[in-house]
Coordinates of C-alpha atoms in Angstrom, one line a residue:
Chain N
M148 CA 5.0 172.2 -96.3
A149 CA 3.4 174.5 -93.8
A150 CA 5.5 175.4 -90.8
A151 CA 3.8 175.7 -87.5
A152 CA 2.7 179.3 -87.1
P153 CA 4.4 180.8 -84.1
P154 CA 2.3 182.7 -81.7
P155 CA 1.9 186.3 -82.7
P156 CA 4.3 188.7 -81.0
P157 CA 2.7 190.6 -78.1
S158 CA 2.7 193.9 -80.1
A159 CA 0.5 192.3 -82.8
A160 CA -2.0 190.9 -80.3
P161 CA -4.9 193.2 -79.9
E162 CA -5.9 194.0 -76.3
P163 CA -8.9 191.9 -75.4
S164 CA -10.9 195.0 -74.6
M165 CA -10.1 196.4 -78.1
A166 CA -11.0 193.3 -80.1
P167 CA -14.5 193.4 -81.5
P168 CA -15.4 189.7 -81.6
E169 CA -17.2 190.0 -84.9
T170 CA -14.1 191.3 -86.8
T171 CA -11.1 189.6 -85.3
P172 CA -12.1 186.1 -84.3
I173 CA -9.2 184.5 -82.3
G174 CA -10.7 181.0 -82.7
H175 CA -9.2 177.9 -81.3
P176 CA -5.8 177.0 -82.9
I177 CA -4.8 173.4 -83.2
F178 CA -1.1 172.7 -83.9
T179 CA -0.6 169.5 -85.8
R180 CA 2.5 167.5 -86.8
I181 CA 2.9 164.3 -88.9
R182 CA 5.9 162.3 -87.9
L183 CA 7.2 158.8 -88.3
A184 CA 6.0 156.3 -85.6
T185 CA 8.6 154.6 -83.5
P186 CA 8.6 151.3 -81.5
S187 CA 7.5 153.2 -78.4
D188 CA 4.3 154.2 -80.2
V189 CA 3.0 150.6 -80.5
P190 CA 0.5 150.9 -77.7
F191 CA -1.1 153.9 -79.5
I192 CA -1.0 152.1 -82.8
H193 CA -2.7 149.1 -81.4
K194 CA -5.5 151.1 -79.9
L195 CA -6.0 153.0 -83.2
I196 CA -6.2 149.8 -85.2
H197 CA -8.7 148.4 -82.8
Q198 CA -10.8 151.5 -83.0
M199 CA -10.7 151.2 -86.8
A200 CA -11.9 147.6 -86.5
V201 CA -14.8 148.7 -84.3
F202 CA -15.7 151.5 -86.8
E203 CA -15.6 149.0 -89.7
R204 CA -17.5 146.4 -87.7
L205 CA -14.7 144.0 -88.4
T206 CA -13.6 143.2 -84.8
H207 CA -14.1 139.5 -85.6
L208 CA -11.1 139.8 -87.9
F209 CA -9.0 141.7 -85.3
S210 CA -6.3 139.6 -83.6
A211 CA -3.3 142.0 -83.6
T212 CA -1.6 142.4 -80.2
E213 CA 1.0 144.9 -79.1
S214 CA 3.4 142.0 -79.1
S215 CA 2.6 140.9 -82.7
L216 CA 2.9 144.5 -84.0
S217 CA 6.2 145.0 -82.1
S218 CA 7.7 141.8 -83.5
N219 CA 7.2 142.6 -87.2
L220 CA 7.2 146.4 -87.5
F221 CA 10.2 148.8 -87.4
L222 CA 12.5 146.1 -88.8
S223 CA 13.5 148.0 -91.9
P224 CA 14.4 151.7 -92.4
P225 CA 11.3 153.9 -93.0
F226 CA 9.7 153.6 -96.4
H227 CA 11.5 150.4 -97.3
S228 CA 8.9 148.3 -95.7
F229 CA 5.9 148.8 -93.3
T230 CA 5.8 152.5 -92.4
I231 CA 3.5 154.5 -90.1
F232 CA 2.9 158.2 -89.9
L233 CA 1.2 159.5 -86.8
L234 CA -0.9 162.7 -86.5
E235 CA -0.1 164.7 -83.4
L236 CA -2.3 167.6 -82.2
S237 CA -1.9 170.2 -79.5
S238 CA -3.4 173.4 -78.5
S239 CA 0.2 174.8 -78.2
P240 CA 3.1 174.7 -80.7
I241 CA 4.5 171.2 -80.6
P242 CA 8.2 170.9 -79.4
P243 CA 10.7 169.7 -81.9
L244 CA 11.6 166.0 -81.8
L245 CA 14.7 165.2 -79.7
S246 CA 15.7 162.4 -82.1
P247 CA 14.3 163.3 -85.5
S248 CA 14.6 160.6 -88.2
P249 CA 17.0 161.5 -91.0
S250 CA 14.5 159.9 -93.4
F251 CA 11.7 162.3 -92.9
T252 CA 11.2 165.9 -91.8
P253 CA 7.9 166.2 -89.9
I254 CA 5.1 168.1 -91.6
E255 CA 3.5 170.7 -89.5
K256 CA 0.3 172.7 -90.0
T257 CA -1.8 175.0 -87.8
F258 CA -5.5 174.9 -88.0
N259 CA -7.9 177.4 -86.5
F260 CA -11.4 176.2 -85.5
D261 CA -14.4 178.2 -84.4
I262 CA -15.1 175.9 -81.5
P263 CA -12.7 173.8 -79.4
L264 CA -12.3 170.1 -80.3
N265 CA -13.6 168.0 -77.5
D266 CA -11.6 164.8 -77.1
P267 CA -13.2 162.4 -74.6
E268 CA -10.2 160.0 -74.9
S269 CA -7.4 162.5 -74.6
D270 CA -5.9 160.7 -71.6
A271 CA -5.6 157.4 -73.5
F272 CA -3.9 159.1 -76.5
S273 CA -1.5 161.5 -74.8
I274 CA 2.2 161.9 -75.2
Y275 CA 4.2 164.3 -73.1
Y276 CA 7.1 166.2 -74.5
G277 CA 8.5 167.5 -71.2
N278 CA 5.4 169.0 -69.6
Q279 CA 3.5 169.5 -72.9
Q280 CA 0.6 167.2 -73.7
V281 CA 0.3 166.2 -77.3
I282 CA -2.6 164.0 -78.5
I283 CA -2.3 161.2 -81.1
G284 CA -5.3 161.8 -83.5
G285 CA -4.8 159.3 -86.2
F286 CA -2.4 157.4 -88.4
V287 CA -1.6 156.2 -91.9
F288 CA 0.0 152.8 -92.4
F289 CA 1.7 152.2 -95.8
F290 CA 4.4 150.2 -97.5
P291 CA 6.0 149.9 -100.9
N292 CA 4.3 148.0 -103.7
Y293 CA 5.5 147.6 -107.3
S294 CA 4.1 148.0 -110.8
T295 CA 6.0 145.7 -113.1
F296 CA 4.4 147.6 -116.1
L297 CA 5.9 150.9 -114.8
G298 CA 9.0 149.2 -113.7
K299 CA 9.0 151.1 -110.5
P300 CA 7.6 151.1 -106.9
G301 CA 4.7 152.9 -105.4
F302 CA 3.1 153.0 -102.0
Y303 CA 0.1 151.0 -100.9
V304 CA -1.9 152.6 -98.1
E305 CA -3.2 149.8 -95.8
D306 CA -4.9 152.0 -93.3
L307 CA -5.9 155.6 -93.0
F308 CA -7.6 156.4 -89.7
V309 CA -8.5 159.6 -87.8
R310 CA -10.2 159.3 -84.4
E311 CA -13.9 160.2 -84.4
C312 CA -13.6 163.6 -82.7
Y313 CA -11.1 164.8 -85.2
R314 CA -12.9 163.8 -88.4
R315 CA -14.1 166.1 -91.2
K316 CA -11.4 168.6 -90.4
G317 CA -8.9 167.9 -93.2
F318 CA -6.6 165.7 -91.1
G319 CA -7.2 162.6 -93.2
K320 CA -6.3 164.6 -96.3
M321 CA -3.2 165.8 -94.5
L322 CA -2.0 162.3 -93.7
L323 CA -2.7 161.0 -97.3
S324 CA -1.0 163.9 -98.9
A325 CA 2.0 163.3 -96.7
V326 CA 2.2 159.8 -98.3
A327 CA 1.8 161.3 -101.8
K328 CA 4.6 163.8 -101.1
Q329 CA 6.9 161.0 -99.9
A330 CA 6.1 159.0 -103.1
V331 CA 6.9 161.9 -105.3
K332 CA 10.1 162.6 -103.4
M333 CA 11.2 159.0 -103.9
G334 CA 10.3 159.0 -107.6
Y335 CA 7.6 156.5 -107.1
G336 CA 4.8 156.1 -109.7
R337 CA 1.6 155.5 -107.7
V338 CA -0.2 155.6 -104.4
E339 CA -2.9 152.9 -104.1
W340 CA -5.4 151.8 -101.5
V341 CA -8.8 150.1 -101.5
V342 CA -12.3 151.3 -100.7
L343 CA -15.6 149.5 -100.1
D344 CA -17.9 149.8 -103.1
W345 CA -20.8 151.0 -101.1
N346 CA -18.9 153.7 -99.4
V347 CA -20.1 156.4 -101.8
N348 CA -18.9 159.3 -99.7
A349 CA -15.4 158.0 -99.6
I350 CA -15.4 157.2 -103.3
T351 CA -16.5 160.8 -104.1
F352 CA -13.8 162.1 -101.8
Y353 CA -11.1 160.1 -103.6
E354 CA -12.3 161.0 -107.1
Q355 CA -12.3 164.7 -106.2
M356 CA -8.7 164.4 -105.1
G357 CA -7.8 163.0 -108.5
A358 CA -7.7 159.3 -107.7
T359 CA -9.2 156.7 -110.1
V360 CA -11.4 153.9 -108.7
L361 CA -10.7 150.8 -110.8
P362 CA -14.1 149.1 -111.4
E363 CA -13.0 145.6 -112.7
W364 CA -10.3 144.4 -110.3
R365 CA -11.2 142.1 -107.3
I366 CA -9.0 141.1 -104.5
C367 CA -8.3 137.3 -104.0
R368 CA -7.2 136.1 -100.6
L369 CA -5.7 132.8 -99.6
T370 CA -5.6 132.4 -95.8
G371 CA -6.0 130.0 -92.9
D372 CA -6.5 126.4 -93.6
A373 CA -6.7 127.0 -97.4
L374 CA -3.2 128.6 -97.3
Q375 CA -1.8 125.8 -95.2
A376 CA -3.2 123.3 -97.7
Y377 CA -2.2 125.0 -100.9
Q378 CA 1.5 125.2 -100.0
N379 CA 1.7 121.5 -100.9
A380 CA -0.3 121.9 -104.1
N381 CA 2.9 121.4 -106.2
V382 CA 4.0 118.1 -104.5
Chain E
M195 CA 8.7 119.3 -102.1
A196 CA 9.2 117.0 -104.9
A197 CA 12.8 116.2 -105.7
A198 CA 13.7 116.0 -109.4
A199 CA 13.4 112.3 -110.3
P200 CA 16.7 110.9 -111.3
P201 CA 16.9 109.0 -114.5
P202 CA 16.1 105.3 -113.9
P203 CA 19.2 103.1 -113.6
P204 CA 19.9 101.2 -116.7
S205 CA 18.9 97.9 -115.1
A206 CA 15.4 99.2 -114.5
A207 CA 14.9 100.6 -118.0
P208 CA 13.1 98.1 -120.2
E209 CA 14.7 97.2 -123.4
P210 CA 12.9 99.1 -126.2
S211 CA 12.1 95.9 -128.0
M212 CA 10.5 94.5 -124.8
A213 CA 8.3 97.5 -124.1
P214 CA 4.8 97.3 -125.5
P215 CA 3.8 101.0 -126.1
E216 CA 0.4 100.6 -124.6
T217 CA 1.5 99.5 -121.2
T218 CA 4.8 101.4 -120.6
P219 CA 4.5 104.8 -122.1
I220 CA 7.8 106.6 -121.8
G221 CA 6.3 110.0 -122.6
H222 CA 8.2 113.2 -122.6
P223 CA 9.6 114.2 -119.3
I224 CA 10.0 117.8 -118.4
F225 CA 12.2 118.6 -115.5
T226 CA 11.3 121.9 -113.7
R227 CA 12.7 124.0 -111.0
I228 CA 11.5 127.1 -109.2
R229 CA 14.4 129.3 -108.1
L230 CA 15.0 132.9 -107.0
A231 CA 15.7 135.3 -109.8
T232 CA 19.0 137.3 -109.7
P233 CA 20.1 140.5 -111.3
S234 CA 21.4 138.6 -114.3
D235 CA 17.9 137.5 -115.0
V236 CA 16.6 141.0 -115.7
P237 CA 16.5 140.7 -119.5
F238 CA 14.3 137.6 -119.2
I239 CA 12.1 139.3 -116.6
H240 CA 11.6 142.3 -118.8
K241 CA 10.6 140.1 -121.8
L242 CA 8.2 138.1 -119.6
I243 CA 6.5 141.3 -118.3
H244 CA 6.2 142.6 -121.8
Q245 CA 4.6 139.4 -123.0
M246 CA 2.1 139.7 -120.0
A247 CA 1.3 143.3 -121.1
V248 CA 0.6 142.0 -124.6
F249 CA -1.6 139.2 -123.3
E250 CA -3.6 141.6 -121.1
R251 CA -3.8 144.1 -123.9
L252 CA -2.2 146.7 -121.6
T253 CA 0.9 147.6 -123.6
H254 CA -0.2 151.3 -123.4
L255 CA 0.6 151.0 -119.6
F256 CA 3.9 149.3 -120.2
S257 CA 7.0 151.5 -119.7
A258 CA 9.3 149.3 -117.8
T259 CA 12.9 149.0 -119.1
E260 CA 15.7 146.6 -118.2
S261 CA 17.3 149.6 -116.6
S262 CA 14.3 150.7 -114.5
L263 CA 13.9 147.1 -113.3
S264 CA 17.6 146.8 -112.5
S265 CA 17.6 150.0 -110.5
N266 CA 14.9 149.1 -108.1
L267 CA 14.9 145.3 -107.8
F268 CA 17.3 143.1 -105.8
L269 CA 18.0 145.9 -103.3
S270 CA 16.8 143.9 -100.3
P271 CA 17.3 140.3 -99.2
P272 CA 14.7 137.9 -100.8
F273 CA 11.2 138.0 -99.3
H274 CA 11.8 141.3 -97.5
S275 CA 10.8 143.3 -100.5
F276 CA 10.2 142.7 -104.2
T277 CA 10.9 139.1 -104.9
I278 CA 10.8 137.0 -108.1
F279 CA 10.6 133.2 -108.6
L280 CA 11.5 132.0 -112.0
L281 CA 10.2 128.7 -113.5
E282 CA 12.9 126.8 -115.4
L283 CA 12.2 123.8 -117.7
S284 CA 14.4 121.3 -119.4
S285 CA 14.1 117.9 -121.1
S286 CA 17.1 116.7 -118.9
P287 CA 17.6 117.0 -115.1
I288 CA 18.6 120.6 -114.3
P289 CA 22.1 121.0 -112.8
P290 CA 22.3 122.3 -109.2
L291 CA 22.8 126.0 -108.8
L292 CA 26.5 127.0 -108.4
S293 CA 25.6 129.8 -105.9
P294 CA 22.3 128.8 -104.3
S295 CA 20.6 131.4 -102.1
P296 CA 20.6 130.6 -98.4
S297 CA 17.1 132.1 -98.2
F298 CA 15.4 129.6 -100.5
T299 CA 15.9 126.0 -101.5
P300 CA 14.8 125.6 -105.2
I301 CA 11.6 123.5 -105.7
E302 CA 11.9 120.8 -108.3
K303 CA 9.3 118.6 -110.0
T304 CA 9.3 116.3 -112.9
F305 CA 6.3 116.2 -115.3
N306 CA 5.6 113.6 -117.9
F307 CA 3.7 114.6 -121.0
D308 CA 2.2 112.5 -123.8
I309 CA 3.5 114.9 -126.5
P310 CA 6.6 117.1 -126.4
L311 CA 6.1 120.8 -125.6
N312 CA 6.9 122.9 -128.6
D313 CA 8.4 126.2 -127.6
P314 CA 8.8 128.6 -130.6
E315 CA 10.7 131.1 -128.5
S316 CA 13.1 128.8 -126.8
D317 CA 16.2 130.6 -128.1
A318 CA 15.0 133.9 -126.5
F319 CA 14.4 132.3 -123.1
S320 CA 17.4 130.0 -122.8
I321 CA 20.0 129.8 -120.0
Y322 CA 23.0 127.5 -120.3
Y323 CA 24.3 125.7 -117.3
G324 CA 27.5 124.5 -118.8
N325 CA 26.4 122.9 -122.0
Q326 CA 22.9 122.2 -120.8
Q327 CA 20.0 124.4 -122.1
V328 CA 17.3 125.4 -119.6
I329 CA 14.3 127.4 -120.6
I330 CA 12.6 130.2 -118.6
G331 CA 8.9 129.4 -118.8
G332 CA 7.3 131.9 -116.4
F333 CA 7.6 133.8 -113.2
V334 CA 5.8 135.1 -110.1
F335 CA 6.5 138.5 -108.7
F336 CA 5.5 139.1 -105.1
F337 CA 6.4 141.2 -102.0
P338 CA 5.3 141.5 -98.4
N339 CA 2.1 143.3 -97.5
Y340 CA 0.6 143.7 -94.0
S341 CA -2.7 143.2 -92.3
T342 CA -3.0 145.5 -89.3
F343 CA -6.0 143.5 -88.1
L344 CA -4.0 140.3 -88.0
G345 CA -0.9 142.2 -86.8
K346 CA 1.3 140.3 -89.3
P347 CA 2.6 140.3 -92.8
G348 CA 1.5 138.4 -95.8
F349 CA 2.5 138.2 -99.5
Y350 CA 1.0 140.2 -102.3
V351 CA 1.4 138.6 -105.7
E352 CA 1.7 141.3 -108.3
D353 CA 2.2 139.0 -111.3
L354 CA 1.9 135.4 -112.1
F355 CA 2.7 134.5 -115.7
V356 CA 3.4 131.4 -117.7
R357 CA 4.4 131.7 -121.3
E358 CA 1.7 130.6 -123.7
C359 CA 3.2 127.2 -124.8
Y360 CA 3.5 126.1 -121.2
R361 CA 0.0 127.0 -120.0
R362 CA -2.7 124.6 -118.7
K363 CA 0.0 122.2 -117.5
G364 CA 0.0 123.0 -113.7
F365 CA 3.1 125.3 -113.9
G366 CA 1.1 128.4 -112.6
K367 CA -0.2 126.3 -109.7
M368 CA 3.4 125.3 -109.0
L369 CA 4.6 128.9 -108.9
L370 CA 1.7 130.1 -106.7
S371 CA 2.0 127.3 -104.3
A372 CA 5.7 128.1 -103.9
V373 CA 4.6 131.5 -102.7
A374 CA 2.1 129.9 -100.3
K375 CA 4.7 127.6 -99.0
Q376 CA 7.1 130.4 -98.3
A377 CA 4.3 132.4 -96.6
V378 CA 3.6 129.5 -94.3
K379 CA 7.3 129.0 -93.6
M380 CA 7.6 132.6 -92.5
G381 CA 4.5 132.5 -90.4
Y382 CA 2.7 134.9 -92.6
G383 CA -1.1 135.1 -92.5
R384 CA -2.2 135.6 -96.1
V385 CA -1.4 135.5 -99.8
E386 CA -3.3 138.0 -101.8
W387 CA -3.6 139.1 -105.5
V388 CA -6.2 140.6 -107.8
V389 CA -8.2 139.3 -110.7
L390 CA -10.4 141.0 -113.3
D391 CA -14.1 140.4 -112.5
W392 CA -14.9 139.2 -116.0
N393 CA -12.2 136.6 -116.0
V394 CA -14.6 133.8 -114.9
N395 CA -12.1 131.0 -115.6
A396 CA -9.5 132.5 -113.4
I397 CA -12.0 133.2 -110.6
T398 CA -13.2 129.6 -110.7
F399 CA -9.6 128.4 -110.6
Y400 CA -8.8 130.5 -107.6
E401 CA -12.0 129.5 -105.7
Q402 CA -11.2 125.9 -106.3
M403 CA -7.8 126.3 -104.8
G404 CA -9.5 127.7 -101.6
A405 CA -9.1 131.4 -102.2
T406 CA -11.8 133.9 -101.4
V407 CA -12.7 136.6 -104.0
L408 CA -13.7 139.7 -102.0
P409 CA -16.7 141.2 -103.8
E410 CA -16.9 144.7 -102.2
W411 CA -13.4 146.1 -102.3
R412 CA -12.2 148.4 -105.1
I413 CA -8.7 149.6 -105.8
C414 CA -8.1 153.3 -105.8
R415 CA -5.0 154.7 -107.6
L416 CA -3.4 158.1 -107.5
T417 CA -0.8 158.5 -110.2
G418 CA 0.7 160.9 -112.8
D419 CA -0.3 164.6 -112.6
A420 CA -2.9 163.9 -109.8
L421 CA -0.2 162.4 -107.6
Q422 CA 2.1 165.4 -108.3
A423 CA -0.7 167.8 -107.4
Y424 CA -2.0 166.0 -104.3
Q425 CA 1.4 166.0 -102.6
N426 CA 0.8 169.6 -101.8
A427 CA -2.8 169.2 -100.6
N428 CA -1.8 169.8 -97.0
V429 CA 0.0 173.1 -97.6

């Protein structure tokens, strides 16, 4: 786990006039933290899920409300059921959590970019820790599944989403590896998720990280009127 | 829900000598019950999972032990995490459970077959309620999943298995519809599972029951050494 790099002490910082730009690029640091979501994050979670539905052109399937999310999330301890990690970003070191969960130590990492990241929606995704603004950049939503062949649980990743202005920077990898790290910590056997078969870039990315794409399995879904009807199939 | 049909009162039973076989076939009744599995059922569950691995020719993936199952099943109330329904069969009405779960009322149904069902493994799958022998014929293993688009949970069916001598009788349908019934009862939005794309008979069966087979999604799996390695991808 990478700790957030503290700002360099004054003595180590070159005087601006002494710093040739071509040899000591200062860049634009971004301090990031992955932490467990809490009930007060539901408005952000709802907006992130909606953005994901827009991105996937699946808004016709989107019916989640803040109320529906609130009523069936955060009912179990973290990792025992539906669990959400949030990605926070800031241009300054992020203050420690006032009430950290005993279940999870936040993962912090500092990035350094050549150009600043421009976030046109920063107001809608801001949290303030005291006076300090921190932006919610993405999330991963996961829960335990189970392999009866292995005789042990794993994690199923339902959603992995990074807002558009923060993509292709390694943040998605950071979120997914946080889930993998938690799985290993708990002695779980697998992390699984699904991908669309035409999403070649995603498949290549997953295979490069060591994942296997299973070619033969298909998802079956019983929902709506068919679900209502089938509950009485045994009468 | 079908209650187990009680035996007909003596006055209603025709005298054997008065019963022309072609108009009043007595047949071979099978009394069935779906109930929640408990920790004492683990030896049966382990044998059923192993038979499933043999059937699917996936014994090379099978490493579950009774101990591994015991250590991570039955840790949460039924339906909140990994949950197992067992199918019990008997040639006589099955006695009520001495300690029924408040979470689930067993589902009972009586079948009538033209010929008796021959179970070559009945000894290995027998439970005795007092003096009465009841056979474990199959199981369904499921747990909650979540649709962030719907903003509500569903059930994912990891395994549905009926022992060979009891197949093609409607018992699999009985187990799966019990899961659908529980999903509806809890206000859940979906029941999902996976199928092999070459298993045309299964796909036809699922489509006839009203399920949709999603053609484009593929399962990705990170496990073993790749999982161990990826946990540190964000360092």
